Amino acid sequence: MVHTTSMTAAAAALLLALPASAGMMYTKGSPVLQVDAKSYDRLIAQSNHTSIVEFFAPWCGHCQNLKPAYEKAAKSLAGLAKVAAMDCDDEANKAFCGNMGVKGFPTIKTVKPSNKRGRPVIEDYQGPRTAKAIVDAVVDKIPNHVKRVGDKGLESWLAGNNDTTKAILFSDKGTTSALLKALSVDFLGAISFAQIRDKEKASIELFGITTYPTLILLPGGSTEALVYDGAMKKEPMVAFLSQIVPPNPDPAPKKPKSARKTGKASKDEKKEKEQATKASSSFASASSSQASSEASEAAASATTITLEDASNPTESPDPIATAEDAPAPAPVVDLPPPIPTLGSEAELRKACLGSKTTTCILLLLPVVPESDNVAPESTKMALASLGSIAEKHVLRKGHLFPFYAIPTTNPVSSNLREILSLGGEAEMSLVAVNARRSWWRQYDGKDFGLDDVEGWIDAIRLGEGKKEKLPDGLVKEEETTEEHDEL
């Protein structure tokens, strides 16, 4: 016989063990975007990007079961679309959830931008609750602003708004990838995108295309075209395109607050509050019904349920206490941020010596004698020059390949010196390496001053100067996985 008191206690214990808020359901480190009634319009409705939104309650067992697949989908769609969630158990969100037609949990809806900004097309997602199914459904709804151009239509497309920036992807595929669609959304209204197949011979010859995919950026007017030589990934491609024009801000800027609301605005506001109260009441009734049902089911099977460990709590920042009689800090010299150091073989191979990695600038540091314990002046100058160049491009939001310092303690350092004939560990060397396109180039300047080093880097960025073929043995093949974040 099961006593009512025992059943109630079991249900209460189980419900208390479940997350109690959105912050617990999806932590700050989660790839899922957390939205509420106030931020939904700015982050989702006003966005040019497609979104999928889960309306959940922390006590909902089905929501907990969905979480791993939903977070996996969010990782796959990063940079392509938004994967969001709203806690409908939060009092501040209940009216909004009611207005969205939420009657049970989880409710999942896709939100696709329409021709009218701020009025997206919202549909219920009824597909399987697996990561792959969710990803496929969202990718299918990403707006396509990429024009398919052939030999016959290229001239007229190029002539249209000649002074505007254009981007062309030359591809051997007949479909437009989710990545290219997402890029066209990022730069909607700022850059016109086109895709040309490898079968369009005249267009291929006109731009001298030899490999696929190849992305060309046409700044407009008489400015020469820029050829992208990086990985076909969202972040570096956005940085490349941003050299000419920045992407659209997302989320949309917040609307300025109005000074006063009178007359008709007040009446509308009153009507909205009445509707919100009604929706909240209806939603609360449905929510309470589901919660009661799940509590009963949980109590009945409480002896067989094993709960996962609660997620680690978010640490609060430690307060910094300063004594009243503490001495005033000494003035700090305004030095550029240091460039990153790659101390292990795994770090270096992942960043610069993988089969798909692109251009890297590597400063091979010399060994420092124990008696000196101080880097030579030439090394200090090289590090300062590279740091200044990197900082300048960051401040103006320009695209530039990464700079790394490689100490002699990195096992690959000696291998690089030997294969590229750069000299012993007592010497410092500055080289550019592009593993994907299999070339390298050494800095041959007399010193490592800012102007000389920057001139060498600018020449590489513009494709000028002689490049040597990268010898075999340096680059390792990488395992490939199926992703949507590719062309």
Coordinates of C-alpha atoms in Angstrom, one line a residue:
M1 CA 0.0 0.0 0.0
V2 CA 1.3 3.4 -0.9
H3 CA 0.6 6.2 1.6
T4 CA -0.4 9.6 0.3
T5 CA 2.1 11.3 2.5
S6 CA 4.9 9.2 1.2
M7 CA 3.8 9.9 -2.4
T8 CA 3.7 13.6 -1.8
A9 CA 7.1 13.7 -0.2
A10 CA 8.6 11.7 -3.0
A11 CA 7.1 14.0 -5.6
A12 CA 8.3 17.1 -3.7
A13 CA 11.8 15.7 -3.4
L14 CA 12.0 14.9 -7.0
L15 CA 10.7 18.3 -8.1
L16 CA 13.2 20.1 -5.8
A17 CA 16.0 18.1 -7.3
L18 CA 15.2 19.4 -10.8
P19 CA 16.6 22.8 -12.0
A20 CA 14.5 25.7 -10.8
S21 CA 15.4 28.3 -13.4
A22 CA 16.6 28.9 -16.9
G23 CA 20.1 29.6 -15.5
M24 CA 20.0 26.0 -14.1
M25 CA 18.4 24.4 -17.1
Y26 CA 20.8 26.1 -19.6
T27 CA 23.9 27.5 -17.9
K28 CA 25.8 30.6 -19.0
G29 CA 28.3 28.3 -20.8
S30 CA 25.6 26.6 -22.8
P31 CA 25.5 27.1 -26.6
V32 CA 21.7 27.7 -26.3
L33 CA 20.8 31.4 -26.2
Q34 CA 18.6 32.2 -23.2
V35 CA 15.9 34.8 -24.0
D36 CA 13.0 36.2 -22.0
A37 CA 9.8 38.2 -22.7
K38 CA 11.8 41.4 -22.8
S39 CA 14.7 40.3 -25.0
Y40 CA 12.8 38.1 -27.4
D41 CA 11.9 40.9 -29.8
R42 CA 15.4 42.3 -30.0
L43 CA 17.3 38.9 -30.1
I44 CA 14.8 36.8 -32.2
A45 CA 12.0 38.7 -33.9
Q46 CA 14.1 41.6 -35.2
S47 CA 17.0 39.4 -36.3
N48 CA 17.8 38.7 -39.9
H49 CA 18.7 35.1 -38.9
T50 CA 16.5 32.1 -38.6
S51 CA 15.9 30.9 -35.0
I52 CA 14.4 27.9 -33.2
V53 CA 13.0 28.5 -29.8
E54 CA 12.2 26.0 -27.0
F55 CA 9.6 27.1 -24.5
F56 CA 10.2 25.0 -21.4
A57 CA 9.7 24.6 -17.7
P58 CA 12.6 23.5 -15.5
W59 CA 10.5 20.8 -13.7
C60 CA 9.5 19.2 -17.1
G61 CA 11.0 15.8 -17.5
H62 CA 10.6 15.9 -21.3
C63 CA 12.5 19.2 -21.4
Q64 CA 15.3 17.6 -19.4
N65 CA 15.4 14.7 -21.9
L66 CA 15.5 17.1 -24.8
K67 CA 18.4 19.2 -23.4
P68 CA 21.4 17.1 -24.6
A69 CA 20.1 16.9 -28.2
Y70 CA 19.1 20.6 -28.2
E71 CA 22.5 21.7 -27.0
K72 CA 24.2 19.5 -29.6
A73 CA 22.0 21.1 -32.3
A74 CA 23.0 24.6 -31.0
K75 CA 26.7 23.7 -31.4
S76 CA 26.2 22.5 -35.0
L77 CA 24.2 25.6 -35.9
A78 CA 26.6 28.1 -34.3
G79 CA 27.1 31.0 -36.6
L80 CA 24.3 29.8 -39.0
A81 CA 21.1 30.3 -37.0
K82 CA 20.0 30.9 -33.4
V83 CA 19.0 28.1 -31.0
A84 CA 17.2 29.7 -28.1
A85 CA 15.2 28.8 -25.0
M86 CA 12.7 30.6 -22.8
D87 CA 11.7 29.6 -19.2
C88 CA 7.9 29.7 -19.2
D89 CA 7.9 28.9 -15.5
D90 CA 9.4 32.4 -14.8
E91 CA 6.5 34.7 -13.7
A92 CA 7.8 37.4 -16.0
N93 CA 7.5 35.1 -19.1
K94 CA 4.2 33.5 -18.5
A95 CA 2.0 36.0 -20.3
F96 CA 4.4 35.9 -23.3
C97 CA 4.4 32.1 -23.4
G98 CA 0.6 32.2 -23.3
N99 CA 0.5 34.6 -26.2
M100 CA 2.8 32.3 -28.2
G101 CA 0.3 29.5 -27.8
V102 CA 2.3 27.5 -25.4
K103 CA 0.1 24.9 -23.7
G104 CA 2.6 22.2 -22.8
F105 CA 6.3 21.5 -22.5
P106 CA 8.5 21.5 -24.3
T107 CA 6.9 23.6 -27.2
I108 CA 9.4 24.2 -30.0
K109 CA 8.9 26.9 -32.7
T110 CA 10.9 28.0 -35.7
V111 CA 11.2 31.7 -36.4
K112 CA 12.1 32.7 -40.0
P113 CA 12.5 36.4 -41.1
S114 CA 9.9 37.7 -43.5
N115 CA 9.9 40.6 -45.9
K116 CA 8.5 42.7 -43.1
R117 CA 11.2 43.3 -40.4
G118 CA 10.1 42.4 -36.9
R119 CA 7.2 40.2 -38.2
P120 CA 8.8 36.8 -38.7
V121 CA 7.1 33.6 -39.8
I122 CA 6.5 31.4 -36.8
E123 CA 5.8 27.7 -37.1
D124 CA 5.5 24.8 -34.7
Y125 CA 8.3 22.3 -34.9
Q126 CA 6.8 18.9 -35.1
G127 CA 9.8 16.8 -36.1
P128 CA 11.9 14.3 -34.2
R129 CA 13.6 15.6 -31.1
T130 CA 17.1 14.6 -32.2
A131 CA 20.0 16.9 -32.9
K132 CA 20.2 16.0 -36.6
A133 CA 16.5 16.5 -37.2
I134 CA 16.5 19.9 -35.5
V135 CA 19.6 21.0 -37.4
D136 CA 18.1 19.9 -40.8
A137 CA 14.8 21.7 -40.1
V138 CA 16.5 24.9 -39.2
V139 CA 19.0 24.8 -42.1
D140 CA 16.1 24.4 -44.4
K141 CA 14.7 27.7 -43.2
I142 CA 17.8 29.8 -43.5
P143 CA 17.0 32.7 -46.0
N144 CA 18.9 32.4 -49.3
H145 CA 20.1 35.8 -50.5
V146 CA 22.8 34.2 -52.8
K147 CA 22.2 34.6 -56.5
R148 CA 23.2 31.8 -58.9
V149 CA 25.1 33.3 -61.8
G150 CA 26.3 31.8 -65.0
D151 CA 28.5 33.0 -67.9
K152 CA 25.5 34.7 -69.6
G153 CA 24.4 36.7 -66.5
L154 CA 27.8 37.5 -65.0
E155 CA 28.4 40.8 -66.9
S156 CA 25.0 42.3 -66.0
W157 CA 25.3 41.2 -62.4
L158 CA 28.7 42.8 -62.1
A159 CA 27.5 46.0 -63.8
G160 CA 24.5 46.4 -61.4
N161 CA 25.5 48.9 -58.7
N162 CA 29.1 48.8 -59.8
D163 CA 30.3 50.8 -56.7
T164 CA 28.8 48.3 -54.2
T165 CA 30.8 45.5 -52.7
K166 CA 30.2 42.0 -54.2
A167 CA 31.4 38.5 -53.2
I168 CA 31.5 35.5 -55.5
L169 CA 31.9 31.9 -54.4
F170 CA 33.3 29.6 -57.2
S171 CA 32.1 26.1 -56.3
D172 CA 32.0 22.6 -57.8
K173 CA 28.7 22.0 -55.9
G174 CA 25.2 22.6 -57.3
T175 CA 23.7 23.6 -54.0
T176 CA 24.2 26.7 -51.9
S177 CA 25.6 25.8 -48.5
A178 CA 24.1 26.9 -45.1
L179 CA 27.4 28.8 -44.4
L180 CA 27.2 30.9 -47.6
K181 CA 23.5 31.6 -46.9
A182 CA 24.4 32.7 -43.4
L183 CA 27.1 35.0 -44.6
S184 CA 24.7 36.6 -47.1
V185 CA 22.4 37.2 -44.1
D186 CA 25.2 38.8 -42.0
F187 CA 26.0 41.3 -44.8
L188 CA 22.5 41.7 -46.1
G189 CA 22.2 45.1 -47.9
A190 CA 26.0 45.6 -47.6
I191 CA 27.5 42.9 -49.9
S192 CA 25.8 41.2 -52.8
F193 CA 26.6 37.5 -52.9
A194 CA 26.7 35.2 -55.9
Q195 CA 27.7 31.6 -56.6
I196 CA 29.2 30.3 -59.8
R197 CA 29.6 26.7 -60.8
D198 CA 32.9 25.2 -62.1
K199 CA 31.0 24.5 -65.3
E200 CA 30.8 28.2 -66.2
K201 CA 34.1 28.2 -68.1
A202 CA 34.2 31.8 -69.2
S203 CA 33.6 33.1 -65.7
I204 CA 36.3 30.7 -64.3
E205 CA 38.8 31.9 -66.9
L206 CA 37.9 35.6 -66.3
F207 CA 38.9 35.3 -62.6
G208 CA 41.6 32.7 -63.0
I209 CA 40.0 30.2 -60.7
T210 CA 42.0 26.9 -60.3
T211 CA 40.7 25.4 -57.0
Y212 CA 37.3 25.0 -55.4
P213 CA 35.8 26.5 -53.4
T214 CA 37.3 29.9 -53.9
L215 CA 35.9 33.1 -52.5
I216 CA 36.5 36.4 -54.3
L217 CA 35.7 39.8 -52.8
L218 CA 35.1 42.7 -55.2
P219 CA 35.3 46.0 -53.2
G220 CA 33.6 48.0 -55.9
G221 CA 34.6 50.5 -58.6
S222 CA 38.1 50.0 -59.9
T223 CA 39.5 48.4 -56.8
E224 CA 41.2 45.1 -57.4
A225 CA 39.5 41.9 -56.3
L226 CA 40.7 40.2 -53.0
V227 CA 41.1 36.4 -52.9
Y228 CA 40.3 34.6 -49.6
D229 CA 42.9 32.0 -48.7
G230 CA 41.7 31.0 -45.2
A231 CA 39.6 28.1 -43.9
M232 CA 36.0 27.9 -45.2
K233 CA 34.7 28.7 -41.7
K234 CA 32.3 31.4 -40.6
E235 CA 34.5 33.4 -38.2
P236 CA 37.5 33.9 -40.5
M237 CA 35.3 34.5 -43.5
V238 CA 33.4 37.3 -41.7
A239 CA 36.7 38.9 -40.8
F240 CA 37.8 38.7 -44.4
L241 CA 34.7 40.3 -45.7
S242 CA 34.7 42.9 -42.9
Q243 CA 37.9 44.5 -44.5
I244 CA 35.6 46.4 -46.8
V245 CA 32.3 46.7 -45.0
P246 CA 31.2 45.6 -41.5
P247 CA 28.4 43.0 -41.0
N248 CA 24.9 44.0 -39.8
P249 CA 24.7 44.4 -36.0
D250 CA 23.0 41.4 -34.4
P251 CA 21.2 41.6 -32.0
A252 CA 19.5 44.7 -33.3
P253 CA 20.3 47.9 -31.3
K254 CA 18.0 48.7 -28.5
K255 CA 15.2 51.1 -29.1
P256 CA 15.5 54.5 -27.3
K257 CA 12.9 54.9 -24.5
S258 CA 10.1 57.3 -25.3
A259 CA 9.8 60.3 -23.0
R260 CA 6.0 60.2 -22.4
K261 CA 3.0 58.0 -23.3
T262 CA -0.4 59.6 -23.4
G263 CA -3.8 59.2 -25.2
K264 CA -4.1 56.3 -27.5
A265 CA -0.8 54.8 -26.4
S266 CA -2.1 54.5 -22.9
K267 CA -5.3 52.8 -24.1
D268 CA -3.3 50.4 -26.2
E269 CA -1.1 49.7 -23.2
K270 CA -4.1 49.0 -21.0
K271 CA -5.6 46.6 -23.6
E272 CA -2.3 44.8 -23.9
K273 CA -2.1 44.3 -20.2
E274 CA -5.6 42.9 -20.1
Q275 CA -4.7 40.5 -22.9
A276 CA -1.5 39.5 -21.2
T277 CA -3.3 38.8 -17.9
K278 CA -5.8 36.6 -19.7
A279 CA -3.1 34.8 -21.5
S280 CA -1.0 34.4 -18.4
S281 CA -4.0 32.9 -16.5
S282 CA -4.8 30.5 -19.3
F283 CA -1.2 29.5 -19.6
A284 CA -0.8 29.1 -15.8
S285 CA -3.7 26.7 -15.7
A286 CA -2.3 24.5 -18.5
S287 CA 1.2 24.6 -16.9
S288 CA -0.1 23.7 -13.5
S289 CA -2.0 20.7 -15.0
Q290 CA 1.1 19.4 -16.7
A291 CA 3.2 20.0 -13.6
S292 CA 0.7 18.1 -11.5
S293 CA 0.6 15.2 -14.0
E294 CA 4.4 14.9 -14.1
A295 CA 4.7 15.1 -10.3
S296 CA 2.2 12.2 -10.0
E297 CA 4.2 10.1 -12.6
A298 CA 7.5 11.0 -10.8
A299 CA 6.1 10.0 -7.4
A300 CA 4.8 6.7 -8.7
S301 CA 8.2 5.8 -10.1
A302 CA 10.4 7.6 -7.6
T303 CA 12.1 4.4 -6.4
T304 CA 13.4 3.7 -9.9
I305 CA 14.6 7.1 -11.0
T306 CA 18.2 8.1 -10.8
L307 CA 18.8 11.8 -11.1
E308 CA 21.9 13.2 -12.7
D309 CA 24.3 15.3 -10.6
A310 CA 23.3 18.9 -10.5
S311 CA 25.5 21.1 -12.7
N312 CA 28.3 23.0 -11.0
P313 CA 27.1 26.3 -9.7
T314 CA 28.4 29.5 -11.3
E315 CA 31.2 31.0 -9.3
S316 CA 30.8 34.6 -8.1
P317 CA 33.7 36.9 -8.8
D318 CA 35.9 37.4 -5.8
P319 CA 35.8 41.0 -4.4
I320 CA 39.0 42.9 -4.6
A321 CA 39.8 44.6 -1.3
T322 CA 42.2 47.5 -1.3
A323 CA 43.7 48.8 1.9
E324 CA 43.1 52.5 2.6
D325 CA 46.8 53.1 3.1
A326 CA 47.9 51.2 0.0
P327 CA 50.5 53.1 -2.1
A328 CA 49.4 54.6 -5.3
P329 CA 50.1 52.3 -8.3
A330 CA 53.1 53.1 -10.4
P331 CA 52.4 54.4 -14.0
V332 CA 52.2 51.6 -16.6
V333 CA 53.9 51.9 -19.9
D334 CA 51.5 51.5 -22.8
L335 CA 52.9 48.3 -24.5
P336 CA 51.1 46.3 -27.1
P337 CA 49.5 43.0 -25.9
P338 CA 52.0 40.1 -26.3
I339 CA 51.4 37.6 -29.1
P340 CA 50.3 34.1 -28.0
T341 CA 52.9 31.4 -27.3
L342 CA 52.4 27.8 -28.6
G343 CA 54.4 25.7 -26.1
S344 CA 53.2 22.2 -27.1
E345 CA 53.3 20.2 -30.4
A346 CA 49.5 19.7 -30.2
E347 CA 48.8 23.4 -30.0
L348 CA 51.1 24.2 -32.9
R349 CA 49.7 21.5 -35.1
K350 CA 46.1 22.5 -34.4
A351 CA 46.7 26.2 -35.0
C352 CA 49.2 26.1 -38.0
L353 CA 50.4 22.7 -39.1
G354 CA 47.1 20.8 -39.7
S355 CA 46.1 19.8 -43.2
K356 CA 43.3 22.5 -43.2
T357 CA 45.1 25.3 -41.4
T358 CA 45.8 28.5 -43.2
T359 CA 48.4 31.3 -43.0
C360 CA 50.2 31.7 -39.7
I361 CA 53.2 33.9 -38.7
L362 CA 55.6 32.0 -36.6
L363 CA 58.4 33.6 -34.6
L364 CA 60.9 30.8 -33.7
L365 CA 62.5 32.1 -30.5
P366 CA 66.2 31.5 -29.8
V367 CA 67.4 29.5 -26.8
V368 CA 68.2 31.9 -23.9
P369 CA 71.4 31.0 -22.0
E370 CA 70.9 30.3 -18.3
S371 CA 73.6 32.8 -17.4
D372 CA 71.8 35.6 -19.2
N373 CA 68.1 34.7 -18.4
V374 CA 67.1 37.6 -20.6
A375 CA 66.0 37.6 -24.2
P376 CA 68.2 39.3 -26.8
E377 CA 67.2 42.8 -27.9
S378 CA 66.4 41.5 -31.4
T379 CA 63.9 39.1 -29.9
K380 CA 62.3 41.8 -27.8
M381 CA 62.0 44.0 -30.9
A382 CA 60.5 41.3 -33.0
L383 CA 57.9 40.5 -30.3
A384 CA 57.1 44.2 -29.9
S385 CA 56.7 44.7 -33.6
L386 CA 54.4 41.7 -34.1
G387 CA 52.3 42.7 -31.0
S388 CA 51.9 46.3 -32.3
I389 CA 50.8 45.0 -35.8
A390 CA 48.3 42.6 -34.3
E391 CA 46.9 45.2 -32.0
K392 CA 46.4 47.7 -34.8
H393 CA 44.4 45.3 -36.9
V394 CA 42.3 44.3 -33.9
L395 CA 41.4 47.9 -33.1
R396 CA 40.3 48.6 -36.7
K397 CA 38.5 45.3 -36.9
G398 CA 40.5 44.1 -39.9
H399 CA 41.2 40.6 -41.0
L400 CA 44.8 39.3 -40.3
F401 CA 46.2 35.9 -39.9
P402 CA 47.5 34.9 -36.4
F403 CA 50.9 35.5 -35.0
Y404 CA 52.5 33.0 -32.6
A405 CA 55.8 32.7 -30.7
I406 CA 57.4 29.2 -30.7
P407 CA 59.9 28.6 -27.9
T408 CA 62.7 26.1 -28.3
T409 CA 61.0 23.8 -25.7
N410 CA 58.3 23.1 -28.3
P411 CA 59.3 19.7 -29.9
V412 CA 58.3 20.9 -33.3
S413 CA 60.7 23.9 -33.1
S414 CA 63.8 21.9 -33.9
N415 CA 61.9 20.0 -36.6
L416 CA 60.9 23.2 -38.3
R417 CA 64.4 24.6 -38.2
E418 CA 65.9 21.4 -39.7
I419 CA 63.3 20.8 -42.5
L420 CA 63.2 24.5 -43.5
S421 CA 67.0 25.0 -43.0
L422 CA 66.5 27.9 -40.7
G423 CA 69.7 27.5 -38.6
G424 CA 70.3 26.4 -35.0
E425 CA 68.4 27.2 -31.8
A426 CA 70.7 30.1 -31.1
E427 CA 69.2 32.0 -34.0
M428 CA 65.7 33.6 -34.2
S429 CA 63.6 33.1 -37.3
L430 CA 60.4 34.6 -38.6
V431 CA 58.4 32.6 -41.1
A432 CA 54.9 32.5 -42.6
V433 CA 53.4 29.1 -43.1
N434 CA 50.2 28.0 -45.0
A435 CA 49.7 24.2 -44.5
R436 CA 46.5 24.1 -46.5
R437 CA 48.1 25.6 -49.6
S438 CA 51.5 24.0 -48.8
W439 CA 53.7 27.1 -48.9
W440 CA 56.1 29.0 -46.6
R441 CA 58.1 32.1 -46.7
Q442 CA 61.0 33.4 -44.5
Y443 CA 61.5 37.0 -43.3
D444 CA 64.9 38.2 -44.7
G445 CA 65.0 41.7 -43.3
K446 CA 68.1 43.2 -41.6
D447 CA 66.4 43.9 -38.3
F448 CA 63.0 43.4 -36.8
G449 CA 61.8 46.9 -36.5
L450 CA 58.1 47.7 -36.9
D451 CA 58.2 49.2 -40.4
D452 CA 60.2 46.3 -41.9
V453 CA 58.2 43.6 -40.3
E454 CA 54.9 45.2 -41.2
G455 CA 56.0 45.7 -44.8
W456 CA 56.8 41.9 -45.1
I457 CA 53.4 41.0 -43.5
D458 CA 51.6 43.4 -45.9
A459 CA 53.2 41.7 -48.9
I460 CA 52.0 38.3 -47.7
R461 CA 48.5 39.6 -47.1
L462 CA 48.4 41.0 -50.6
G463 CA 49.8 37.8 -52.2
E464 CA 53.1 39.5 -53.2
G465 CA 56.6 38.0 -53.1
K466 CA 58.0 34.5 -53.7
K467 CA 56.7 31.5 -51.7
E468 CA 58.5 28.2 -51.2
K469 CA 56.8 24.8 -51.3
L470 CA 56.4 23.4 -47.9
P471 CA 58.5 20.2 -47.6
D472 CA 56.8 16.9 -46.7
G473 CA 56.8 15.7 -43.1
L474 CA 55.6 18.9 -41.4
V475 CA 51.8 18.7 -41.9
K476 CA 49.7 15.9 -40.5
E477 CA 46.3 14.9 -42.0
E478 CA 43.3 15.7 -39.8
E479 CA 40.2 13.6 -39.2
T480 CA 37.1 15.1 -40.9
T481 CA 33.6 15.2 -39.5
E482 CA 30.3 16.2 -41.2
E483 CA 29.4 19.8 -40.4
H484 CA 27.1 22.4 -41.8
D485 CA 29.7 25.2 -41.2
E486 CA 31.4 24.6 -44.5
L487 CA 31.0 25.4 -48.2

